[in-house]
Coordinates of C-alpha atoms and ligand atoms in Angstrom, one line a residue:
V1 CA -61.0 26.2 -63.3
L2 CA -57.8 26.6 -60.6
V3 CA -57.6 24.3 -58.5
P4 CA -58.0 26.6 -55.6
D5 CA -60.9 27.1 -57.3
L6 CA -62.1 23.1 -56.4
P7 CA -64.6 22.0 -53.3
T8 CA -62.2 20.6 -50.7
P9 CA -61.1 17.9 -49.5
A10 CA -60.9 16.9 -53.3
L11 CA -58.4 15.0 -55.2
L12 CA -56.0 15.8 -57.9
V13 CA -54.4 13.3 -60.4
D14 CA -51.3 15.0 -61.1
R15 CA -51.3 14.5 -65.5
A16 CA -47.6 14.1 -66.0
R17 CA -46.7 11.6 -63.1
L18 CA -49.7 9.2 -64.1
D19 CA -48.1 9.2 -67.7
A20 CA -44.8 8.8 -66.8
N21 CA -46.1 5.6 -64.9
L22 CA -48.8 4.3 -67.0
D23 CA -45.8 4.2 -69.4
A24 CA -43.3 2.9 -67.7
A25 CA -45.2 0.3 -66.5
Q26 CA -46.6 -0.9 -69.4
A27 CA -42.8 -0.6 -70.9
R28 CA -42.0 -3.2 -68.3
A29 CA -44.7 -5.8 -68.9
D30 CA -43.6 -5.4 -72.9
A31 CA -40.0 -6.3 -71.9
N32 CA -41.2 -9.7 -70.2
G33 CA -43.7 -11.1 -71.9
V34 CA -46.6 -10.3 -70.4
A35 CA -49.8 -8.8 -70.8
L36 CA -50.7 -5.8 -68.7
R37 CA -54.1 -6.3 -67.1
P38 CA -54.2 -3.6 -64.3
H39 CA -56.8 -3.6 -61.6
A40 CA -58.8 -0.8 -61.8
K41 CA -59.8 -1.1 -58.6
T42 CA -57.0 2.3 -57.4
H43 CA -58.9 4.1 -60.0
R44 CA -62.2 2.9 -60.9
S45 CA -62.3 5.5 -63.4
P46 CA -62.8 3.8 -67.4
A47 CA -61.5 7.7 -68.5
L48 CA -57.5 6.0 -66.9
A49 CA -59.0 2.7 -67.9
R50 CA -58.8 3.6 -71.6
L51 CA -55.8 5.4 -71.0
Q52 CA -54.1 2.3 -70.0
R53 CA -55.9 0.1 -72.9
D54 CA -54.8 2.8 -75.6
R55 CA -51.3 2.4 -74.4
G56 CA -51.6 -2.0 -74.6
A57 CA -53.2 -3.0 -71.1
R58 CA -55.0 -5.9 -72.0
G59 CA -58.4 -6.6 -70.0
L60 CA -59.2 -4.7 -66.5
T61 CA -58.7 -6.6 -62.9
V62 CA -61.9 -5.7 -61.2
A63 CA -62.0 -6.4 -57.1
T64 CA -65.7 -6.8 -57.4
V65 CA -69.0 -7.8 -59.0
A66 CA -69.9 -3.8 -59.2
E67 CA -66.8 -3.0 -60.5
A68 CA -67.4 -5.7 -63.3
E69 CA -70.9 -4.4 -64.2
A70 CA -69.4 -0.6 -63.9
F71 CA -66.3 -1.2 -66.0
A72 CA -68.4 -3.6 -68.9
A73 CA -71.2 -1.0 -68.8
A74 CA -68.1 1.6 -69.9
G75 CA -67.5 -0.8 -72.6
F76 CA -64.6 -3.0 -70.9
D77 CA -65.7 -6.3 -72.2
D78 CA -62.5 -8.0 -71.0
L79 CA -62.8 -8.0 -66.6
V80 CA -60.9 -10.9 -64.6
V81 CA -62.1 -10.5 -60.5
A82 CA -59.5 -11.1 -58.5
R83 CA -61.7 -12.7 -56.1
E84 CA -63.4 -15.1 -55.2
V85 CA -67.4 -15.5 -56.0
V86 CA -69.4 -17.6 -54.2
T87 CA -73.0 -16.0 -53.2
G88 CA -75.7 -16.3 -55.7
N89 CA -76.3 -12.7 -56.6
G90 CA -73.2 -12.1 -57.3
L91 CA -72.4 -15.6 -59.7
G92 CA -75.8 -14.4 -61.1
R93 CA -74.8 -11.0 -62.3
L94 CA -71.5 -12.4 -63.3
A95 CA -74.0 -14.8 -65.4
D96 CA -75.8 -11.9 -66.2
L97 CA -72.9 -10.0 -68.1
A98 CA -71.5 -13.0 -69.6
A99 CA -74.9 -13.3 -71.5
R100 CA -74.1 -10.1 -72.2
G101 CA -71.2 -11.1 -74.7
V102 CA -68.9 -10.3 -71.5
R103 CA -65.6 -12.2 -71.3
V104 CA -65.3 -12.0 -67.8
A105 CA -63.4 -14.9 -65.1
F106 CA -62.7 -15.2 -62.1
C107 CA -61.7 -17.0 -59.0
V108 CA -62.5 -19.6 -57.3
D109 CA -60.1 -22.0 -54.3
T110 CA -62.6 -24.0 -52.2
I111 CA -64.8 -26.7 -53.6
P112 CA -68.1 -25.2 -52.0
G113 CA -67.1 -21.9 -54.2
A114 CA -66.8 -23.8 -57.2
N115 CA -69.6 -26.0 -57.3
A116 CA -71.5 -23.4 -56.5
A117 CA -70.6 -21.6 -59.8
S118 CA -70.0 -24.9 -61.7
A119 CA -74.3 -25.6 -60.7
L120 CA -74.8 -21.5 -61.6
F121 CA -72.9 -21.2 -64.7
K122 CA -74.3 -25.0 -65.6
A123 CA -78.4 -24.0 -65.5
R124 CA -77.9 -20.5 -67.5
G125 CA -76.6 -23.0 -70.5
L126 CA -73.3 -21.1 -69.6
T127 CA -69.5 -21.5 -69.1
A128 CA -67.8 -19.5 -67.2
D129 CA -63.8 -19.5 -67.3
V130 CA -62.2 -19.4 -63.6
L131 CA -59.0 -18.9 -62.1
V132 CA -57.8 -21.2 -59.5
E133 CA -56.7 -18.8 -57.0
V134 CA -53.6 -19.8 -54.8
D135 CA -52.1 -18.1 -52.0
T136 CA -48.0 -17.7 -52.5
G137 CA -47.2 -15.9 -48.9
H138 CA -50.2 -13.8 -48.3
G139 CA -51.9 -15.8 -46.2
R140 CA -55.1 -14.7 -47.4
C141 CA -57.9 -16.9 -50.1
G142 CA -56.5 -19.1 -52.2
V143 CA -54.8 -23.3 -51.9
R144 CA -51.5 -22.8 -50.6
W145 CA -48.1 -23.3 -53.4
D146 CA -47.3 -26.5 -51.6
D147 CA -50.2 -27.8 -50.8
R148 CA -50.0 -31.2 -51.6
T149 CA -54.2 -31.3 -52.4
A150 CA -54.0 -28.9 -54.8
P151 CA -54.1 -31.2 -58.3
A152 CA -56.9 -33.2 -56.5
F153 CA -58.5 -29.7 -56.3
V154 CA -57.8 -28.6 -59.8
A155 CA -58.6 -32.0 -60.8
H156 CA -62.1 -31.1 -59.6
V157 CA -62.6 -28.0 -60.8
A158 CA -61.2 -28.7 -64.5
H159 CA -64.4 -32.2 -64.2
L160 CA -67.4 -29.0 -63.4
E161 CA -69.7 -29.0 -65.8
G162 CA -70.0 -25.1 -66.7
L163 CA -66.6 -23.8 -65.8
R164 CA -63.2 -24.3 -67.5
V165 CA -59.8 -23.5 -66.4
R166 CA -58.1 -20.8 -67.4
G167 CA -55.0 -20.6 -65.1
L168 CA -53.8 -20.0 -62.0
L169 CA -54.1 -16.8 -60.0
T170 CA -52.2 -15.5 -56.8
H171 CA -51.3 -12.0 -54.9
G172 CA -48.4 -11.2 -53.8
G173 CA -50.1 -9.3 -51.1
H174 CA -47.1 -9.9 -48.5
S175 CA -45.0 -7.5 -50.4
Y176 CA -46.6 -4.9 -47.9
A177 CA -45.5 -6.1 -44.6
G178 CA -41.7 -4.9 -45.6
P179 CA -38.5 -6.0 -44.9
T180 CA -37.9 -8.8 -41.8
E181 CA -34.9 -7.9 -39.2
G182 CA -31.6 -7.0 -41.0
E183 CA -33.6 -7.2 -44.3
A184 CA -32.9 -3.6 -47.0
P185 CA -35.8 -2.8 -48.3
A186 CA -35.0 -3.6 -51.8
A187 CA -34.0 -7.6 -50.7
A188 CA -36.9 -7.5 -49.3
L189 CA -39.7 -6.7 -52.4
D190 CA -36.8 -8.5 -54.6
R191 CA -37.4 -11.7 -51.9
A192 CA -41.6 -11.5 -52.3
M193 CA -41.6 -11.3 -55.8
R194 CA -39.3 -13.9 -56.4
E195 CA -41.7 -15.9 -53.7
E196 CA -45.3 -14.6 -55.6
R197 CA -43.8 -15.6 -59.5
D198 CA -42.0 -19.5 -58.4
R199 CA -44.0 -20.8 -55.7
L200 CA -46.9 -20.1 -58.7
L201 CA -44.3 -21.4 -61.1
D202 CA -43.7 -24.3 -58.9
L203 CA -47.1 -25.7 -58.5
A204 CA -48.0 -24.9 -62.6
V205 CA -44.9 -26.9 -63.1
R206 CA -46.7 -29.4 -60.2
L207 CA -50.0 -29.7 -62.5
G208 CA -48.1 -29.3 -65.3
A209 CA -47.4 -32.9 -64.8
A210 CA -50.7 -34.4 -64.0
G211 CA -51.3 -33.4 -66.8
L212 CA -54.3 -30.5 -65.4
L213 CA -52.5 -27.6 -67.0
D214 CA -50.5 -27.0 -70.4
P215 CA -47.8 -24.7 -70.7
G216 CA -48.9 -23.1 -73.9
E217 CA -52.6 -22.3 -72.8
A218 CA -52.8 -21.7 -69.0
A219 CA -53.1 -18.1 -68.0
L220 CA -50.7 -17.4 -64.9
S221 CA -51.5 -14.1 -63.2
I222 CA -49.3 -12.2 -60.3
G223 CA -49.6 -8.9 -59.5
S224 CA -48.7 -6.4 -56.7
T225 CA -47.8 -3.2 -57.3
P226 CA -44.5 -3.2 -54.8
T227 CA -43.7 -7.0 -56.2
F228 CA -43.8 -5.7 -59.7
S229 CA -40.9 -3.0 -59.2
R230 CA -39.4 -5.3 -59.6
F231 CA -41.0 -8.3 -61.8
E232 CA -38.0 -10.3 -64.1
N233 CA -40.1 -12.8 -65.8
R234 CA -38.7 -16.6 -66.0
E235 CA -39.6 -20.0 -67.5
R236 CA -39.8 -22.3 -65.6
E237 CA -40.4 -26.3 -67.8
G238 CA -42.4 -24.5 -71.1
F239 CA -44.4 -22.6 -67.8
R240 CA -43.9 -18.7 -67.8
I241 CA -45.7 -15.7 -66.2
T242 CA -47.7 -14.8 -68.4
E243 CA -49.9 -11.6 -67.2
V244 CA -49.0 -9.2 -64.3
R245 CA -52.0 -6.8 -62.7
P246 CA -50.3 -4.3 -60.5
G247 CA -52.9 -1.2 -59.6
N248 CA -51.5 1.0 -57.4
Y249 CA -49.2 1.9 -59.5
V250 CA -50.8 5.1 -61.5
F251 CA -50.8 6.6 -58.7
H252 CA -48.2 5.2 -56.2
D253 CA -48.5 6.4 -53.2
A254 CA -46.7 7.0 -49.2
Q255 CA -47.2 3.3 -48.5
Q256 CA -45.2 2.7 -51.7
V257 CA -42.6 5.2 -51.2
A258 CA -41.8 3.7 -47.9
L259 CA -41.4 0.4 -49.7
G260 CA -38.7 1.6 -52.3
A261 CA -41.3 1.0 -54.8
A262 CA -41.5 4.9 -56.0
T263 CA -40.3 7.8 -55.0
L264 CA -42.6 10.8 -53.6
G265 CA -41.8 12.0 -57.0
Q266 CA -43.9 10.1 -59.0
C267 CA -46.7 9.8 -56.9
A268 CA -49.2 11.4 -59.2
L269 CA -52.4 11.7 -56.5
T270 CA -52.8 14.2 -54.0
C271 CA -55.6 15.4 -51.2
V272 CA -55.5 19.3 -51.5
A273 CA -57.3 20.0 -47.7
A274 CA -58.2 23.3 -46.6
V275 CA -56.7 25.1 -43.4
L276 CA -60.1 25.4 -41.0
S277 CA -58.4 26.1 -37.5
R278 CA -54.8 27.1 -36.4
H279 CA -53.8 27.1 -32.6
R280 CA -50.3 27.5 -30.8
D281 CA -49.3 25.8 -27.7
A282 CA -47.0 26.8 -25.3
D283 CA -44.2 24.8 -26.2
G284 CA -44.4 26.2 -29.5
T285 CA -45.8 23.9 -31.4
E286 CA -48.4 24.7 -34.1
R287 CA -51.5 22.6 -34.5
L288 CA -53.7 22.9 -37.5
F289 CA -56.4 21.6 -38.6
V290 CA -57.6 20.5 -42.3
D291 CA -61.0 19.8 -43.7
A292 CA -59.7 16.5 -45.2
G293 CA -60.0 13.6 -42.2
K294 CA -60.5 9.5 -42.2
K295 CA -63.5 10.0 -44.6
A296 CA -61.2 11.2 -47.6
L297 CA -58.3 9.3 -46.5
S298 CA -58.9 6.7 -44.9
S299 CA -57.4 5.6 -41.8
E300 CA -55.0 3.4 -43.0
T301 CA -51.8 3.5 -41.8
G302 CA -48.8 0.4 -42.6
W303 CA -45.0 -0.5 -42.6
G304 CA -43.1 2.1 -42.6
V305 CA -45.2 5.3 -43.0
G306 CA -45.2 7.8 -40.4
G307 CA -48.8 9.1 -39.3
Y308 CA -51.9 8.9 -42.3
G309 CA -49.8 10.6 -45.4
V310 CA -47.2 13.2 -46.6
V311 CA -47.8 17.0 -45.5
L312 CA -45.9 18.5 -48.7
Y313 CA -43.8 21.7 -48.5
S314 CA -44.3 22.0 -52.8
A315 CA -47.0 20.4 -54.5
R316 CA -45.4 20.4 -57.7
T317 CA -42.2 19.1 -57.0
R318 CA -43.4 16.4 -54.9
V319 CA -40.6 17.6 -51.5
P320 CA -42.3 16.9 -48.3
N321 CA -42.5 19.2 -45.7
P322 CA -40.2 18.2 -42.8
H323 CA -41.9 19.8 -40.0
A324 CA -45.0 19.3 -40.1
A325 CA -46.8 16.1 -39.2
L326 CA -50.5 14.6 -40.3
V327 CA -50.5 12.9 -37.0
A328 CA -54.3 12.2 -36.2
L329 CA -57.4 12.2 -38.5
S330 CA -61.3 12.7 -36.7
E331 CA -63.7 12.1 -39.5
E332 CA -63.5 15.5 -41.2
H333 CA -60.5 16.8 -39.6
G334 CA -57.8 16.2 -40.2
W335 CA -54.9 16.9 -37.6
I336 CA -51.5 18.2 -38.7
E337 CA -48.9 19.2 -35.5
V338 CA -45.5 21.0 -36.9
P339 CA -43.1 21.9 -33.8
G340 CA -41.9 25.9 -34.3
G341 CA -45.1 27.4 -36.4
A342 CA -46.1 26.7 -39.7
V343 CA -45.9 27.9 -42.9
F344 CA -49.7 26.8 -43.6
G345 CA -52.0 29.9 -42.4
V346 CA -56.1 30.1 -42.0
G347 CA -58.0 29.2 -45.6
D348 CA -54.6 27.9 -47.3
P349 CA -54.4 24.9 -49.8
V350 CA -52.5 21.5 -48.0
H351 CA -51.7 19.4 -50.3
L352 CA -51.1 15.6 -48.7
V353 CA -49.9 12.2 -49.8
P354 CA -53.0 9.3 -49.1
N355 CA -51.1 6.4 -46.8
H356 CA -53.6 4.4 -49.7
A357 CA -54.2 5.8 -52.4
C358 CA -57.3 3.0 -53.7
V359 CA -58.8 3.7 -50.5
A360 CA -58.5 7.9 -50.9
V361 CA -60.0 7.3 -54.0
A362 CA -62.9 4.5 -52.9
T363 CA -63.8 7.2 -50.8
Q364 CA -64.7 10.3 -53.6
P365 CA -67.3 10.4 -56.3
R366 CA -64.8 11.8 -59.2
L367 CA -61.1 13.2 -59.4
F368 CA -59.6 16.2 -60.8
V369 CA -56.8 15.9 -63.5
V370 CA -54.2 19.0 -63.3
D371 CA -52.1 20.2 -65.0
G372 CA -49.5 22.5 -62.5
E373 CA -52.6 24.5 -60.9
E374 CA -55.2 24.1 -64.3
V375 CA -58.0 21.5 -63.6
V376 CA -57.5 20.0 -67.2
D377 CA -60.5 17.5 -66.4
E378 CA -63.1 15.9 -64.3
W379 CA -62.5 11.8 -64.1
E380 CA -66.2 9.8 -62.5
V381 CA -65.3 6.8 -60.6
V382 CA -68.2 4.9 -60.7
G383 CA -69.1 1.1 -59.0
Q384 CA -69.2 2.3 -55.4
G385 CA -70.5 -0.3 -52.9
A386 CA -71.7 -3.8 -53.4
G387 CA -74.2 -3.3 -55.6
A388 CA -75.3 -2.6 -59.2
A389 CA -76.1 1.3 -59.9
G390 CA -79.7 1.5 -59.8
D391 CA -80.0 -2.5 -59.3
A392 CA -82.0 -2.8 -56.1
R393 CA -81.4 -6.8 -56.2
Ligands
PLP1 N1 -54.1 -8.3 -57.7 C1 -54.8 -9.1 -56.4 C2 -56.4 -10.0 -56.3 C3 -55.8 -7.8 -55.1 O1 -55.7 -7.8 -54.0 C4 -54.7 -6.6 -56.1 C5 -54.7 -5.5 -54.4 O2 -54.6 -5.9 -53.4 C6 -53.7 -6.3 -56.7 C7 -54.4 -7.5 -57.2 C8 -53.1 -5.0 -57.6 O3 -52.0 -5.1 -56.2 P1 -51.5 -3.8 -56.1 O4 -52.8 -2.8 -54.9 O5 -50.4 -3.5 -54.8 O6 -51.4 -3.1 -57.3

């Protein structure tokens, strides 16, 4: 099968670029003495996760209970849900996985959440590993790294039956905010990386001093693709980062390129769409409409990205089309403007690099693996939705 034979829109994974991204990330993790626990929400593909494992990845990170179930069903038995799980439904399903021998940990960051987890696992006669989520600057979930009450919270969790504190987890998601006024993009990545790493180490040292964390045993888990692109490990009073959880690095996307965390040449995922219609305005601007809209690309934008994805001139070289801009999306249409005239005709394929690869993947049932124009494999995307497949709960 060749790319022009595929249904459109379709997501293509360039196998050579993917392999290079996987190798580079594993090498960076190895050089820094950390376990790579890739975030599988990016690809939701057991086939791709096996490639990560074959290269040395230790366990997987997932975002949802449904993803944990899907990857456990595919034979992955060491999972971290990098988010709080607090409902009876979610905790019950994780307990079901644990009862089946899957090593599955999740996050806690509040007393009610931790108490709910403790009650459920205790009632089931199980012990769950939990990671205390720490906010190192992102401002989402997590106990702030400088919160004076953090040791009291960790002490509370440590005393709960049915739970065991494995360590601390943070996500340097503020790396996506881009540079501050006058800051260079590379300096912004370095700053976010240091904040994520050093703030987590700071809290670990404080907890260590309070006898609540053991440097020899505690997991210290960090990770985002932008911060990982600049990662160097550090030691503080016996504590080091033990684990990294980037996800997006397998594909990269227009957002990583804008931040300076990757080049367009490293972007392994493209969306191929077909030109449905072409019109010329009085001023000579050509407007193309392709069959990839919000439902294939999502309407995500982000720091430094113009429009809704990069229109490629050459899919093989990843050279962008300097004139074509993906300026708007409706559900099933992408609106491309080409001042001065287009090189694409009706029915032609257009290759786009999405702004956010993880969200694009989540819209699709499968990924097509390509070597140039040839489709060499087809990978199923699993773990969609909040419930397990076939699970009526
Ligand atoms: N860990 C957590 C908790 C996340 O939310 C994410 C992404 O959102 C990641 C790790 C991976 O980060 P990235 O998508 O930048 O690779």
